[in-house]
């Protein structure tokens, strides 16, 4: 599984980066650049499979019947939310069919079409004319390659989305097992679920900012379809190296650096927070000498996209600011706000930190503490024009803590304990996920 995940991530990243470089030289995307980029992705994946070190990572236990059934439901949801994105009512009219994507898909649709039609590179902002395009459009450029080659939007967009989401599910299972898969696809606020009136599934997420992450982030933000599997995969292979399970070859160091650096082109917030967290782990583990080539590769690949986003232009306002607590509105109690949104996660983090502190197990304590500290910081320091958009950072703190707690919450626990964890963390989100399927197919 790790080899296939790495191959998929490299195909996305190398193809998109090659297309970007070629379009910059040529002035626009062209069929020759598209074919060359796809070939470059395939060739690099071939050499990566040939020269990468074997990752001797412990194989997980076989899935039980209930977990297989839940995985089947998730795959069905991935299919529904990928294939039933939109339809063409007539030659000039497109209708968005996925209700979770009403606001975002039209933007991505326009970006893909704009890039495929040969817009001058580096493109201008399609919304604020006269300004350069700061948005990380790596996934849209990947789709634009197929559009430019004459493949219909209704063919390549659902297929790429489906492939990316399956890759995401595989990476989540590889890195965090069923716990991470369930807590991403079935996430939602448990304590909000206990409020009177919230048994109405249409209102289940009312008042929540930390919503179902599959419906609110993965379905809507196409760059996250690359960023999430890339980030959790990087965490897993780094963590296994720290444990002595495998040693990277020189080719591995380059490949992982490409996957890491390409985050800047696909999802800039993810590049920032993943780099910050992995950097802290590398420094704490004193492994900088081992991973210096990877860090440098990621830095030089990602830096141009960071500069493109951050170098100011006349008339552009700054977006970094402090918040009273993420997206908390005036009059909402601070404690109640966080309990309703991430109450079970906070309780689990507190219990894990207390347990590992008492046992003086710093190898497990420190990664969780890093994740909690970053969560506390970015719950108040907003790196986006709108407060809610800081979910792009907070989701990573949530994920990194769960990765570090998987033995504490799931792997080493009896069935009844895992069932309780599923109910508290995932039951409301499971209902939302299942409830979303009929709407995706109307």
PDB file of C-alpha atoms in Angstrom, residues 52-250:
ATOM      1  CA  UNK A  52      12.752   3.725  -3.638  1.00  0.00           C
ATOM      2  CA  UNK A  53      13.611   1.842  -0.462  1.00  0.00           C
ATOM      3  CA  UNK A  54      11.190  -0.811   0.738  1.00  0.00           C
ATOM      4  CA  UNK A  55       9.176   0.580   3.620  1.00  0.00           C
ATOM      5  CA  UNK A  56       8.990  -2.286   6.103  1.00  0.00           C
ATOM      6  CA  UNK A  57       5.989  -0.928   7.940  1.00  0.00           C
ATOM      7  CA  UNK A  58       3.911  -3.228  10.101  1.00  0.00           C
ATOM      8  CA  UNK A  59       0.831  -4.562   8.344  1.00  0.00           C
ATOM      9  CA  UNK A  60      -2.431  -3.743  10.095  1.00  0.00           C
ATOM     10  CA  UNK A  61      -4.770  -6.422  11.361  1.00  0.00           C
ATOM     11  CA  UNK A  62      -7.417  -7.637   8.885  1.00  0.00           C
ATOM     12  CA  UNK A  63     -10.567  -5.549   8.970  1.00  0.00           C
ATOM     13  CA  UNK A  64     -13.572  -6.990  10.763  1.00  0.00           C
ATOM     14  CA  UNK A  65     -16.961  -7.258   9.066  1.00  0.00           C
ATOM     15  CA  UNK A  66     -18.409  -4.064  10.567  1.00  0.00           C
ATOM     16  CA  UNK A  67     -15.380  -2.018   9.496  1.00  0.00           C
ATOM     17  CA  UNK A  68     -15.581  -3.474   5.981  1.00  0.00           C
ATOM     18  CA  UNK A  69     -19.254  -2.493   5.775  1.00  0.00           C
ATOM     19  CA  UNK A  70     -18.486   1.051   6.926  1.00  0.00           C
ATOM     20  CA  UNK A  71     -15.627   1.280   4.422  1.00  0.00           C
ATOM     21  CA  UNK A  72     -18.072   0.162   1.733  1.00  0.00           C
ATOM     22  CA  UNK A  73     -20.466   2.957   2.710  1.00  0.00           C
ATOM     23  CA  UNK A  74     -17.601   5.461   2.516  1.00  0.00           C
ATOM     24  CA  UNK A  75     -16.606   4.235  -0.946  1.00  0.00           C
ATOM     25  CA  UNK A  76     -20.232   4.555  -2.026  1.00  0.00           C
ATOM     26  CA  UNK A  77     -20.279   8.118  -0.725  1.00  0.00           C
ATOM     27  CA  UNK A  78     -17.026   8.907  -2.514  1.00  0.00           C
ATOM     28  CA  UNK A  79     -18.548   7.611  -5.739  1.00  0.00           C
ATOM     29  CA  UNK A  80     -21.776   9.589  -5.287  1.00  0.00           C
ATOM     30  CA  UNK A  81     -20.033  12.857  -4.442  1.00  0.00           C
ATOM     31  CA  UNK A  82     -17.556  12.428  -7.314  1.00  0.00           C
ATOM     32  CA  UNK A  83     -19.740  11.258 -10.177  1.00  0.00           C
ATOM     33  CA  UNK A  84     -22.848  13.338  -9.445  1.00  0.00           C
ATOM     34  CA  UNK A  85     -21.062  16.701  -9.375  1.00  0.00           C
ATOM     35  CA  UNK A  86     -22.935  18.481 -12.176  1.00  0.00           C
ATOM     36  CA  UNK A  87     -24.806  17.900 -15.398  1.00  0.00           C
ATOM     37  CA  UNK A  88     -25.232  19.748 -18.687  1.00  0.00           C
ATOM     38  CA  UNK A  89     -28.841  20.831 -19.141  1.00  0.00           C
ATOM     39  CA  UNK A  90     -28.208  22.270 -22.597  1.00  0.00           C
ATOM     40  CA  UNK A  91     -25.088  23.184 -24.628  1.00  0.00           C
ATOM     41  CA  UNK A  92     -24.673  26.498 -22.792  1.00  0.00           C
ATOM     42  CA  UNK A  93     -25.926  25.668 -19.286  1.00  0.00           C
ATOM     43  CA  UNK A  94     -24.300  23.610 -16.542  1.00  0.00           C
ATOM     44  CA  UNK A  95     -26.116  22.714 -13.339  1.00  0.00           C
ATOM     45  CA  UNK A  96     -24.298  21.867 -10.115  1.00  0.00           C
ATOM     46  CA  UNK A  97     -25.866  18.704  -8.769  1.00  0.00           C
ATOM     47  CA  UNK A  98     -23.951  18.312  -5.492  1.00  0.00           C
ATOM     48  CA  UNK A  99     -25.526  20.517  -2.808  1.00  0.00           C
ATOM     49  CA  UNK A 100     -22.286  20.516  -0.787  1.00  0.00           C
ATOM     50  CA  UNK A 101     -20.486  22.140  -3.715  1.00  0.00           C
ATOM     51  CA  UNK A 102     -22.816  24.936  -4.811  1.00  0.00           C
ATOM     52  CA  UNK A 103     -20.390  27.748  -4.014  1.00  0.00           C
ATOM     53  CA  UNK A 104     -17.022  26.205  -4.860  1.00  0.00           C
ATOM     54  CA  UNK A 105     -17.483  24.025  -7.926  1.00  0.00           C
ATOM     55  CA  UNK A 106     -18.407  26.928 -10.195  1.00  0.00           C
ATOM     56  CA  UNK A 107     -15.111  28.625  -9.281  1.00  0.00           C
ATOM     57  CA  UNK A 108     -13.086  25.480 -10.030  1.00  0.00           C
ATOM     58  CA  UNK A 109     -15.091  24.884 -13.189  1.00  0.00           C
ATOM     59  CA  UNK A 110     -14.228  28.367 -14.444  1.00  0.00           C
ATOM     60  CA  UNK A 111     -10.569  28.063 -13.434  1.00  0.00           C
ATOM     61  CA  UNK A 112     -10.147  24.765 -15.290  1.00  0.00           C
ATOM     62  CA  UNK A 113     -11.794  26.165 -18.420  1.00  0.00           C
ATOM     63  CA  UNK A 114      -9.736  29.350 -18.222  1.00  0.00           C
ATOM     64  CA  UNK A 115      -6.437  27.478 -17.926  1.00  0.00           C
ATOM     65  CA  UNK A 116      -7.364  24.997 -20.655  1.00  0.00           C
ATOM     66  CA  UNK A 117      -8.256  27.745 -23.135  1.00  0.00           C
ATOM     67  CA  UNK A 118      -4.728  29.091 -23.063  1.00  0.00           C
ATOM     68  CA  UNK A 119      -4.840  31.986 -20.600  1.00  0.00           C
ATOM     69  CA  UNK A 120      -1.463  33.686 -20.276  1.00  0.00           C
ATOM     70  CA  UNK A 121       0.755  32.287 -17.527  1.00  0.00           C
ATOM     71  CA  UNK A 122       1.064  33.415 -14.730  1.00  0.00           C
ATOM     72  CA  UNK A 123      -2.736  33.867 -14.841  1.00  0.00           C
ATOM     73  CA  UNK A 124      -4.544  36.879 -13.458  1.00  0.00           C
ATOM     74  CA  UNK A 125      -7.130  36.592 -10.716  1.00  0.00           C
ATOM     75  CA  UNK A 126     -10.447  35.741 -12.440  1.00  0.00           C
ATOM     76  CA  UNK A 127     -12.446  37.522  -9.710  1.00  0.00           C
ATOM     77  CA  UNK A 128     -10.317  40.599  -8.913  1.00  0.00           C
ATOM     78  CA  UNK A 129      -9.096  41.731 -12.313  1.00  0.00           C
ATOM     79  CA  UNK A 130      -5.661  43.299 -12.468  1.00  0.00           C
ATOM     80  CA  UNK A 131      -4.231  41.178  -9.656  1.00  0.00           C
ATOM     81  CA  UNK A 132      -2.233  37.996 -10.103  1.00  0.00           C
ATOM     82  CA  UNK A 133      -3.809  34.649  -9.249  1.00  0.00           C
ATOM     83  CA  UNK A 134      -2.702  33.839  -5.695  1.00  0.00           C
ATOM     84  CA  UNK A 135      -4.902  30.791  -5.245  1.00  0.00           C
ATOM     85  CA  UNK A 136      -3.038  27.414  -5.226  1.00  0.00           C
ATOM     86  CA  UNK A 137      -4.537  25.906  -8.378  1.00  0.00           C
ATOM     87  CA  UNK A 138      -2.454  22.735  -8.782  1.00  0.00           C
ATOM     88  CA  UNK A 139      -5.453  20.393  -8.847  1.00  0.00           C
ATOM     89  CA  UNK A 140      -7.331  22.612 -11.298  1.00  0.00           C
ATOM     90  CA  UNK A 141      -4.277  22.706 -13.578  1.00  0.00           C
ATOM     91  CA  UNK A 142      -4.117  18.908 -13.433  1.00  0.00           C
ATOM     92  CA  UNK A 143      -7.709  18.769 -14.707  1.00  0.00           C
ATOM     93  CA  UNK A 144      -7.041  21.532 -17.220  1.00  0.00           C
ATOM     94  CA  UNK A 145      -4.495  19.255 -18.918  1.00  0.00           C
ATOM     95  CA  UNK A 146      -7.276  16.816 -19.839  1.00  0.00           C
ATOM     96  CA  UNK A 147      -9.639  19.633 -20.806  1.00  0.00           C
ATOM     97  CA  UNK A 148      -6.943  21.068 -23.072  1.00  0.00           C
ATOM     98  CA  UNK A 149      -6.508  17.654 -24.700  1.00  0.00           C
ATOM     99  CA  UNK A 150     -10.198  17.594 -25.636  1.00  0.00           C
ATOM    100  CA  UNK A 151     -11.551  15.306 -22.912  1.00  0.00           C
ATOM    101  CA  UNK A 152     -14.985  16.459 -21.752  1.00  0.00           C
ATOM    102  CA  UNK A 153     -15.335  18.120 -18.353  1.00  0.00           C
ATOM    103  CA  UNK A 154     -18.090  15.699 -17.361  1.00  0.00           C
ATOM    104  CA  UNK A 155     -15.591  12.862 -17.903  1.00  0.00           C
ATOM    105  CA  UNK A 156     -12.281  14.004 -16.439  1.00  0.00           C
ATOM    106  CA  UNK A 157     -13.530  16.037 -13.460  1.00  0.00           C
ATOM    107  CA  UNK A 158     -15.529  13.209 -11.794  1.00  0.00           C
ATOM    108  CA  UNK A 159     -12.803  10.639 -12.550  1.00  0.00           C
ATOM    109  CA  UNK A 160      -9.989  12.752 -11.096  1.00  0.00           C
ATOM    110  CA  UNK A 161     -12.117  13.604  -8.058  1.00  0.00           C
ATOM    111  CA  UNK A 162     -12.961   9.936  -7.500  1.00  0.00           C
ATOM    112  CA  UNK A 163      -9.329   8.831  -7.882  1.00  0.00           C
ATOM    113  CA  UNK A 164      -8.154  11.553  -5.495  1.00  0.00           C
ATOM    114  CA  UNK A 165     -10.732  10.683  -2.831  1.00  0.00           C
ATOM    115  CA  UNK A 166      -9.943   6.952  -3.041  1.00  0.00           C
ATOM    116  CA  UNK A 167      -6.256   7.842  -2.679  1.00  0.00           C
ATOM    117  CA  UNK A 168      -7.213   9.958   0.334  1.00  0.00           C
ATOM    118  CA  UNK A 169      -9.074   7.084   1.954  1.00  0.00           C
ATOM    119  CA  UNK A 170      -6.149   4.715   1.311  1.00  0.00           C
ATOM    120  CA  UNK A 171      -3.657   7.171   2.812  1.00  0.00           C
ATOM    121  CA  UNK A 172      -5.855   7.751   5.866  1.00  0.00           C
ATOM    122  CA  UNK A 173      -6.116   3.996   6.445  1.00  0.00           C
ATOM    123  CA  UNK A 174      -2.380   3.502   5.936  1.00  0.00           C
ATOM    124  CA  UNK A 175      -1.462   6.282   8.350  1.00  0.00           C
ATOM    125  CA  UNK A 176      -4.163   6.032  10.995  1.00  0.00           C
ATOM    126  CA  UNK A 177      -6.229   2.923  10.364  1.00  0.00           C
ATOM    127  CA  UNK A 178     -10.027   2.879  10.781  1.00  0.00           C
ATOM    128  CA  UNK A 179      -9.832   5.567  13.483  1.00  0.00           C
ATOM    129  CA  UNK A 180      -8.546   8.227  11.086  1.00  0.00           C
ATOM    130  CA  UNK A 181     -10.809   7.135   8.222  1.00  0.00           C
ATOM    131  CA  UNK A 182     -13.919   7.318  10.402  1.00  0.00           C
ATOM    132  CA  UNK A 183     -13.023  10.575  12.164  1.00  0.00           C
ATOM    133  CA  UNK A 184     -12.552  12.343   8.816  1.00  0.00           C
ATOM    134  CA  UNK A 185     -15.468  10.965   6.806  1.00  0.00           C
ATOM    135  CA  UNK A 186     -17.851  10.776   9.796  1.00  0.00           C
ATOM    136  CA  UNK A 187     -16.787  13.850  11.766  1.00  0.00           C
ATOM    137  CA  UNK A 188     -19.303  16.240  13.388  1.00  0.00           C
ATOM    138  CA  UNK A 189     -19.991  17.660  16.833  1.00  0.00           C
ATOM    139  CA  UNK A 190     -21.270  15.031  19.267  1.00  0.00           C
ATOM    140  CA  UNK A 191     -22.373  17.400  22.033  1.00  0.00           C
ATOM    141  CA  UNK A 192     -24.251  19.554  19.526  1.00  0.00           C
ATOM    142  CA  UNK A 193     -26.033  16.356  18.498  1.00  0.00           C
ATOM    143  CA  UNK A 194     -27.418  16.089  22.042  1.00  0.00           C
ATOM    144  CA  UNK A 195     -29.114  19.492  21.801  1.00  0.00           C
ATOM    145  CA  UNK A 196     -32.948  19.453  21.581  1.00  0.00           C
ATOM    146  CA  UNK A 197     -34.181  19.574  18.006  1.00  0.00           C
ATOM    147  CA  UNK A 198     -30.937  18.460  16.363  1.00  0.00           C
ATOM    148  CA  UNK A 199     -32.300  15.019  15.535  1.00  0.00           C
ATOM    149  CA  UNK A 200     -33.589  16.707  12.401  1.00  0.00           C
ATOM    150  CA  UNK A 201     -30.762  15.751  10.023  1.00  0.00           C
ATOM    151  CA  UNK A 202     -31.202  18.966   8.045  1.00  0.00           C
ATOM    152  CA  UNK A 203     -30.309  20.912  11.213  1.00  0.00           C
ATOM    153  CA  UNK A 204     -27.705  18.575  12.660  1.00  0.00           C
ATOM    154  CA  UNK A 205     -24.805  20.913  11.850  1.00  0.00           C
ATOM    155  CA  UNK A 206     -26.566  24.149  12.809  1.00  0.00           C
ATOM    156  CA  UNK A 207     -24.361  26.202  15.084  1.00  0.00           C
ATOM    157  CA  UNK A 208     -21.306  24.078  14.294  1.00  0.00           C
ATOM    158  CA  UNK A 209     -18.165  25.410  12.663  1.00  0.00           C
ATOM    159  CA  UNK A 210     -16.258  22.115  12.852  1.00  0.00           C
ATOM    160  CA  UNK A 211     -18.667  20.354  10.510  1.00  0.00           C
ATOM    161  CA  UNK A 212     -18.450  17.048   8.693  1.00  0.00           C
ATOM    162  CA  UNK A 213     -14.959  17.355   7.206  1.00  0.00           C
ATOM    163  CA  UNK A 214     -15.687  15.246   4.145  1.00  0.00           C
ATOM    164  CA  UNK A 215     -18.680  17.360   3.122  1.00  0.00           C
ATOM    165  CA  UNK A 216     -17.334  20.765   4.171  1.00  0.00           C
ATOM    166  CA  UNK A 217     -13.644  20.458   3.212  1.00  0.00           C
ATOM    167  CA  UNK A 218     -12.802  17.456   1.029  1.00  0.00           C
ATOM    168  CA  UNK A 219     -15.780  17.827  -1.317  1.00  0.00           C
ATOM    169  CA  UNK A 220     -15.473  21.601  -1.660  1.00  0.00           C
ATOM    170  CA  UNK A 221     -11.720  22.315  -1.645  1.00  0.00           C
ATOM    171  CA  UNK A 222     -10.244  20.360  -4.538  1.00  0.00           C
ATOM    172  CA  UNK A 223      -6.646  21.049  -3.513  1.00  0.00           C
ATOM    173  CA  UNK A 224      -7.283  19.230  -0.258  1.00  0.00           C
ATOM    174  CA  UNK A 225      -7.899  16.027  -2.223  1.00  0.00           C
ATOM    175  CA  UNK A 226      -4.123  16.035  -2.801  1.00  0.00           C
ATOM    176  CA  UNK A 227      -3.083  17.774   0.409  1.00  0.00           C
ATOM    177  CA  UNK A 228      -4.736  15.454   2.940  1.00  0.00           C
ATOM    178  CA  UNK A 229      -3.281  12.168   1.624  1.00  0.00           C
ATOM    179  CA  UNK A 230       0.096  13.840   1.079  1.00  0.00           C
ATOM    180  CA  UNK A 231       0.256  15.235   4.609  1.00  0.00           C
ATOM    181  CA  UNK A 232      -0.796  12.072   6.435  1.00  0.00           C
ATOM    182  CA  UNK A 233       1.478   9.940   4.237  1.00  0.00           C
ATOM    183  CA  UNK A 234       4.454  12.179   5.021  1.00  0.00           C
ATOM    184  CA  UNK A 235       3.667  11.972   8.733  1.00  0.00           C
ATOM    185  CA  UNK A 236       3.501   8.175   8.625  1.00  0.00           C
ATOM    186  CA  UNK A 237       6.742   7.559   6.731  1.00  0.00           C
ATOM    187  CA  UNK A 238       8.613  10.102   8.857  1.00  0.00           C
ATOM    188  CA  UNK A 239       7.239   8.562  12.050  1.00  0.00           C
ATOM    189  CA  UNK A 240       8.195   5.042  10.965  1.00  0.00           C
ATOM    190  CA  UNK A 241      11.691   6.271  10.163  1.00  0.00           C
ATOM    191  CA  UNK A 242      11.944   7.834  13.619  1.00  0.00           C
ATOM    192  CA  UNK A 243      10.953   4.434  15.059  1.00  0.00           C
ATOM    193  CA  UNK A 244      13.652   2.654  13.024  1.00  0.00           C
ATOM    194  CA  UNK A 245      11.235   0.736  10.765  1.00  0.00           C
ATOM    195  CA  UNK A 246      12.894   1.868   7.531  1.00  0.00           C
ATOM    196  CA  UNK A 247      15.655   4.093   6.144  1.00  0.00           C
ATOM    197  CA  UNK A 248      15.067   6.305   3.094  1.00  0.00           C
ATOM    198  CA  UNK A 249      17.122   5.907  -0.057  1.00  0.00           C
ATOM    199  CA  UNK A 250      18.419   9.000  -1.821  1.00  0.00           C
TER     200      UNK A 250
END
